[in-house]
Short mmCIF file of C-alpha atoms in Angstrom, two decimals:
data_model
loop_
_atom_site.label_atom_id
_atom_site.label_comp_id
_atom_site.label_asym_id
_atom_site.label_seq_id
_atom_site.Cartn_x
_atom_site.Cartn_y
_atom_site.Cartn_z
CA UNK G 3 99.93 6.44 91.34
CA UNK G 4 99.71 3.09 93.11
CA UNK G 5 103.03 3.33 94.92
CA UNK G 6 104.16 6.62 96.42
CA UNK G 7 107.49 7.05 98.20
CA UNK G 8 106.42 8.91 101.35
CA UNK G 9 109.97 10.23 101.74
CA UNK G 10 109.15 12.54 98.85
CA UNK G 11 106.65 14.39 101.05
CA UNK G 12 109.44 15.57 103.34
CA UNK G 13 111.55 16.50 100.32
CA UNK G 14 108.66 18.41 98.74
CA UNK G 15 107.99 20.30 101.97
CA UNK G 16 111.66 21.28 102.33
CA UNK G 17 112.09 22.28 98.69
CA UNK G 18 108.98 24.46 98.64
CA UNK G 19 109.91 26.07 101.96
CA UNK G 20 113.51 26.87 100.98
CA UNK G 21 113.24 27.35 97.18
CA UNK G 22 116.74 25.90 97.08
CA UNK G 23 118.09 22.40 96.54
CA UNK G 24 121.14 23.11 98.71
CA UNK G 25 119.18 24.60 101.61
CA UNK G 26 116.54 21.87 101.43
CA UNK G 27 119.30 19.25 101.57
CA UNK G 28 120.80 20.92 104.65
CA UNK G 29 117.39 21.09 106.29
CA UNK G 30 116.89 17.34 105.87
CA UNK G 31 120.55 16.50 106.61
CA UNK G 32 121.12 14.93 103.21
CA UNK G 33 123.30 15.70 100.20
CA UNK G 34 122.52 18.17 97.46
CA UNK G 35 122.72 15.46 94.74
CA UNK G 36 120.21 13.33 96.68
CA UNK G 37 117.87 16.29 96.98
CA UNK G 38 118.30 17.06 93.29
CA UNK G 39 117.28 13.49 92.46
CA UNK G 40 114.24 13.86 94.73
CA UNK G 41 113.28 17.05 92.89
CA UNK G 42 113.52 15.20 89.57
CA UNK G 43 111.20 12.47 90.88
CA UNK G 44 108.75 15.07 92.18
CA UNK G 45 108.72 16.82 88.83
CA UNK G 46 107.83 13.56 87.12
CA UNK G 47 105.18 12.75 89.74
CA UNK G 48 103.43 16.12 89.39
CA UNK G 49 104.23 16.64 85.71
CA UNK G 50 105.40 20.12 86.62
CA UNK G 51 108.87 21.68 87.08
CA UNK G 52 107.84 22.95 90.56
CA UNK G 53 110.97 25.12 90.89
CA UNK G 54 112.40 27.00 87.93
CA UNK G 55 115.55 29.04 87.49
CA UNK G 56 115.27 32.86 87.72
CA UNK G 57 118.76 34.28 87.49
CA UNK G 58 120.77 32.65 90.28
CA UNK G 59 117.67 31.68 92.27
CA UNK G 60 114.88 29.14 92.02
CA UNK G 61 111.28 30.34 92.09
CA UNK G 62 108.13 28.22 92.57
CA UNK G 63 105.68 27.60 89.76
CA UNK G 64 101.95 28.26 90.29
CA UNK G 65 101.49 24.52 90.88
CA UNK G 66 104.19 24.58 93.57
CA UNK G 67 102.47 27.48 95.32
CA UNK G 68 99.25 25.46 95.35
CA UNK G 69 101.06 22.49 96.90
CA UNK G 70 103.15 24.37 99.50
CA UNK G 71 100.60 24.64 102.30
CA UNK G 72 99.20 21.14 101.97
CA UNK G 73 102.66 19.57 101.65
CA UNK G 74 103.77 21.30 104.87
CA UNK G 75 100.59 20.28 106.71
CA UNK G 76 100.99 16.63 105.67
CA UNK G 77 104.68 16.58 106.60
CA UNK G 78 103.88 18.16 109.97
CA UNK G 79 101.19 15.59 110.71
CA UNK G 80 103.55 12.78 109.68
CA UNK G 81 106.26 14.08 112.03
CA UNK G 82 103.69 14.34 114.81
CA UNK G 83 103.34 10.54 114.73
CA UNK G 84 106.87 10.31 116.10
CA UNK G 85 106.59 13.26 118.50
CA UNK G 86 106.92 12.65 122.24
CA UNK G 87 103.85 11.34 124.01
CA UNK G 88 101.48 13.85 125.61
CA UNK G 89 102.48 12.26 128.88
CA UNK G 90 105.97 13.71 128.51
CA UNK G 91 106.91 16.70 130.62
CA UNK G 92 106.49 19.75 128.35
CA UNK G 93 109.27 21.54 130.24
CA UNK G 94 111.80 18.97 129.03
CA UNK G 95 110.36 18.31 125.56
CA UNK G 96 112.65 19.21 122.65
CA UNK G 97 110.53 21.11 120.15
CA UNK G 98 110.76 23.86 117.53
CA UNK G 99 107.83 26.26 117.21
CA UNK G 100 107.21 28.52 114.22
CA UNK G 101 106.08 31.96 115.38
CA UNK G 102 104.80 34.82 113.29
CA UNK G 103 105.49 37.99 115.26
CA UNK G 104 105.20 41.64 114.32
CA UNK G 105 108.44 43.53 113.81
CA UNK G 106 107.83 45.61 116.93
CA UNK G 107 107.47 42.54 119.14
CA UNK G 108 110.53 40.90 117.58
CA UNK G 109 112.66 43.66 119.08
CA UNK G 110 110.81 44.30 122.36
CA UNK G 111 109.22 40.99 123.41
CA UNK G 112 111.10 38.08 121.84
CA UNK G 113 114.37 38.73 123.76
CA UNK G 114 112.50 38.45 127.07
CA UNK G 115 110.68 35.31 125.89
CA UNK G 116 113.94 33.63 124.84
CA UNK G 117 115.50 34.37 128.25
CA UNK G 118 112.41 32.96 129.98
CA UNK G 119 112.32 29.76 127.91
CA UNK G 120 116.02 29.11 128.53
CA UNK G 121 115.06 28.64 132.18
CA UNK G 122 111.48 27.37 132.09
CA UNK G 123 111.58 25.14 129.00
CA UNK G 124 115.11 24.89 127.57
CA UNK G 125 114.05 22.27 125.02
CA UNK G 126 111.82 24.78 123.20
CA UNK G 127 113.37 26.62 120.26
CA UNK G 128 111.70 29.40 118.28
CA UNK G 129 111.74 29.99 114.54
CA UNK G 130 110.40 33.43 113.59
CA UNK G 131 108.54 33.49 110.30
CA UNK G 132 108.15 36.54 108.01
CA UNK G 133 105.10 38.72 108.37
CA UNK G 134 104.19 38.23 104.71
CA UNK G 135 102.47 35.02 105.79
CA UNK G 136 99.75 37.13 107.42
CA UNK G 137 97.76 37.16 104.17
CA UNK G 138 97.72 33.36 103.98
CA UNK G 139 95.91 30.77 106.11
CA UNK G 140 99.26 30.04 107.76
CA UNK G 141 97.85 28.75 111.06
CA UNK G 142 95.36 26.45 109.36
CA UNK G 143 97.96 25.04 107.01
CA UNK G 144 100.53 24.50 109.77
CA UNK G 145 103.06 27.00 108.43
CA UNK G 146 102.86 28.83 111.75
CA UNK G 147 102.24 27.39 115.23
CA UNK G 148 101.43 30.69 116.89
CA UNK G 149 100.78 34.23 115.68
CA UNK G 150 101.39 37.20 117.98
CA UNK G 151 100.39 40.77 117.18
CA UNK G 152 97.32 42.68 116.08
CA UNK G 153 95.26 39.76 114.81
CA UNK G 154 92.87 40.57 112.01
CA UNK G 155 89.57 38.65 111.85
CA UNK G 156 89.98 35.52 109.74
CA UNK G 157 89.04 31.86 110.03
CA UNK G 158 86.36 31.46 112.71
CA UNK G 159 88.00 28.23 113.85
CA UNK G 160 91.20 29.98 114.94
CA UNK G 161 91.58 30.46 118.70
CA UNK G 162 92.50 34.01 119.79
CA UNK G 163 93.49 35.30 123.24
CA UNK G 164 94.15 38.95 124.11
CA UNK G 165 97.53 39.51 125.75
CA UNK G 166 97.63 43.26 126.38
CA UNK G 167 95.99 46.48 125.26
CA UNK G 168 98.42 49.27 124.44
CA UNK G 169 98.28 53.02 123.96
CA UNK G 170 100.61 54.84 121.60
CA UNK G 171 103.10 57.57 122.46
CA UNK G 172 105.19 59.96 120.43
CA UNK G 173 108.93 59.19 120.38
CA UNK G 174 111.78 61.66 119.80
CA UNK G 175 115.45 61.94 120.61
CA UNK G 176 116.70 64.06 123.55
CA UNK G 177 116.89 67.71 122.58
CA UNK G 178 113.97 67.53 120.16
CA UNK G 179 111.61 70.50 120.66
CA UNK G 180 108.74 68.18 121.58
CA UNK G 181 110.82 66.53 124.31
CA UNK G 182 111.17 69.73 126.26
CA UNK G 183 109.31 72.88 127.25
CA UNK G 184 105.59 73.45 126.76
CA UNK G 185 103.00 70.71 126.49
CA UNK G 186 102.62 69.08 123.09
CA UNK G 187 99.51 70.43 121.38
CA UNK G 188 97.96 69.08 118.18
CA UNK G 189 99.43 72.09 116.37
CA UNK G 190 102.97 71.47 117.63
CA UNK G 191 102.60 67.75 116.94
CA UNK G 192 101.44 68.36 113.35
CA UNK G 193 104.21 70.91 112.72
CA UNK G 194 106.95 68.34 113.42
CA UNK G 195 108.44 66.03 110.79
CA UNK G 196 107.24 62.43 111.12
CA UNK G 197 108.35 58.91 110.25
CA UNK G 198 105.67 56.28 109.62
CA UNK G 199 106.08 52.51 109.96
CA UNK G 200 104.32 50.55 107.21
CA UNK G 201 105.40 47.40 105.41
CA UNK G 202 103.04 48.36 102.57
CA UNK G 203 104.45 51.86 102.25
CA UNK G 204 101.33 53.63 103.50
CA UNK G 205 101.94 57.12 104.84
CA UNK G 206 98.35 57.83 105.92
CA UNK G 207 96.63 56.37 108.99
CA UNK G 208 94.48 57.10 112.07
CA UNK G 209 96.78 59.92 113.18
CA UNK G 210 96.25 61.76 109.90
CA UNK G 211 92.48 61.29 110.17
CA UNK G 212 92.50 62.82 113.65
CA UNK G 213 94.62 65.74 112.48
CA UNK G 214 92.40 66.31 109.45
CA UNK G 215 89.39 66.64 111.75
CA UNK G 216 91.25 69.56 113.37
CA UNK G 217 92.17 71.06 109.96
CA UNK G 218 95.78 70.05 110.55
CA UNK G 219 98.21 68.05 108.44
CA UNK G 220 101.58 66.57 109.29
CA UNK G 221 104.59 66.15 107.04
CA UNK G 222 105.77 62.55 106.67
CA UNK G 223 109.42 62.67 105.68
CA UNK G 224 109.89 58.90 105.44
CA UNK G 225 107.94 55.64 105.47
CA UNK G 226 109.95 52.66 106.73
CA UNK G 227 109.01 48.98 106.87
CA UNK G 228 110.17 48.22 110.42
CA UNK G 229 109.62 49.54 113.93
CA UNK G 230 113.31 49.16 114.76
CA UNK G 231 114.28 51.18 111.69
CA UNK G 232 111.95 54.01 112.71
CA UNK G 233 113.41 54.16 116.22
CA UNK G 234 117.00 54.27 114.99
CA UNK G 235 116.10 57.10 112.61
CA UNK G 236 114.37 58.95 115.46
CA UNK G 237 117.57 58.63 117.48
CA UNK G 238 119.70 60.11 114.70
CA UNK G 239 117.52 62.98 113.43
CA UNK G 240 114.78 65.36 114.59
CA UNK G 241 111.74 63.36 113.56
CA UNK G 242 108.77 61.93 115.44
CA UNK G 243 107.72 58.31 115.38
CA UNK G 244 105.10 56.38 117.32
CA UNK G 245 105.60 53.44 119.70
CA UNK G 246 103.56 51.45 122.24
CA UNK G 247 103.98 52.98 125.67
CA UNK G 248 104.71 49.79 127.64
CA UNK G 249 105.95 47.06 125.31
CA UNK G 250 108.19 49.54 123.53
CA UNK G 251 109.83 50.72 126.75
CA UNK G 252 112.87 48.34 126.76
CA UNK G 253 114.04 49.39 123.32
CA UNK G 254 113.25 53.06 123.91
CA UNK G 255 115.36 53.04 127.05
CA UNK G 256 118.20 51.21 125.29
CA UNK G 257 118.26 53.85 122.56
CA UNK G 258 117.87 56.73 125.03
CA UNK G 259 114.70 58.05 123.38
CA UNK G 260 112.07 60.27 124.98
CA UNK G 261 108.29 59.82 124.86
CA UNK G 262 105.37 62.21 125.11
CA UNK G 263 101.57 61.77 125.05
CA UNK G 264 100.08 62.16 121.59
CA UNK G 265 97.51 64.99 121.84
CA UNK G 266 94.90 63.13 119.84
CA UNK G 267 92.17 60.59 120.57
CA UNK G 268 93.68 57.47 119.05
CA UNK G 269 92.33 53.92 119.25
CA UNK G 270 94.15 51.53 121.54
CA UNK G 271 96.23 48.72 120.05
CA UNK G 272 95.35 45.18 121.10
CA UNK G 273 98.10 42.56 121.08
CA UNK G 274 96.72 39.03 120.71
CA UNK G 275 97.99 35.54 120.12
CA UNK G 276 96.26 33.08 117.80
CA UNK G 277 96.59 29.35 117.20
CA UNK G 278 94.85 26.52 115.39
CA UNK G 279 92.56 24.19 117.40
CA UNK G 280 94.75 21.20 116.59
CA UNK G 281 97.34 22.68 118.97
CA UNK G 282 94.91 23.69 121.68
CA UNK G 283 95.40 20.63 123.89
CA UNK G 284 99.06 20.06 123.06
CA UNK G 285 100.82 20.35 126.42
CA UNK G 286 104.03 21.87 125.08
CA UNK G 287 102.06 24.37 123.01
CA UNK G 288 100.03 25.19 126.13
CA UNK G 289 103.23 25.80 128.08
CA UNK G 290 104.51 28.15 125.37
CA UNK G 291 101.24 30.09 125.44
CA UNK G 292 101.43 30.34 129.23
CA UNK G 293 105.00 31.68 129.14
CA UNK G 294 104.07 34.18 126.43
CA UNK G 295 101.14 35.46 128.50
CA UNK G 296 103.34 35.74 131.58
CA UNK G 297 106.17 37.59 129.83
CA UNK G 298 103.82 39.93 127.98
CA UNK G 299 102.04 40.84 131.20
CA UNK G 300 105.36 41.42 132.97
CA UNK G 301 106.62 43.72 130.20
CA UNK G 302 103.34 45.63 130.25
CA UNK G 303 103.52 46.06 134.02
CA UNK G 304 100.41 43.95 134.65
CA UNK G 305 102.16 41.60 137.10
#
């Protein structure tokens, strides 16, 4: 193609991000008919339908999935040409950052970060992305500006900084047998009913391995996909769930839950943040990382 309308790059990025003509139009502040025409032009340009009807929804074709990351990266770089100069004060810069944050941190850390940014950098807005991006090169492709959580080894180019190292505690509601009386032994711990947090539906983990070494086995009555869901269930019924001792404290106190030491030798949990090198020297990105480090340390009692 000798002549490419560069406006179609923005349209492609929005359509593949939203999987909806209406939502893509709203994202780009244009009309649905205009976005529909853009989709028609993109289909002709790529000789592929890109988005196809599945019931009441649109779903991406394999070709669209191939294009999604690169289209977003190109659109992001194009927008960066018109971004404020690096000489601008990052505390007054108006900017939206895409964050990928674990469910647990969404409920225990993000509220404190939002309150902090409202004072320290009110021009910064956060957009939380789903955790299902963790299996994609989201940082490299520009889908995510910053990832916070237990970072698995991946691209060697990605920058990673440790924020806090956590230990895990058992969590129960007041009146639960493990919240009162004698010390919690491995036998008492294994005899209780448990709830496990796993987005993949896995009921077995390090706790079960430790119990198995002692010829013990616990009963998992439910596997839930979110940390918040597990805590609300623990508040309403006599089950045990597991939470980080320090970062989980705000939500545990809000729900009136009790904690106790888990009588097993469990590995610590490291909370990190990761970002792509292209953002390393960006002053507003640096400010966001500094505020995240400060808030995380404060919540963990390190300051």
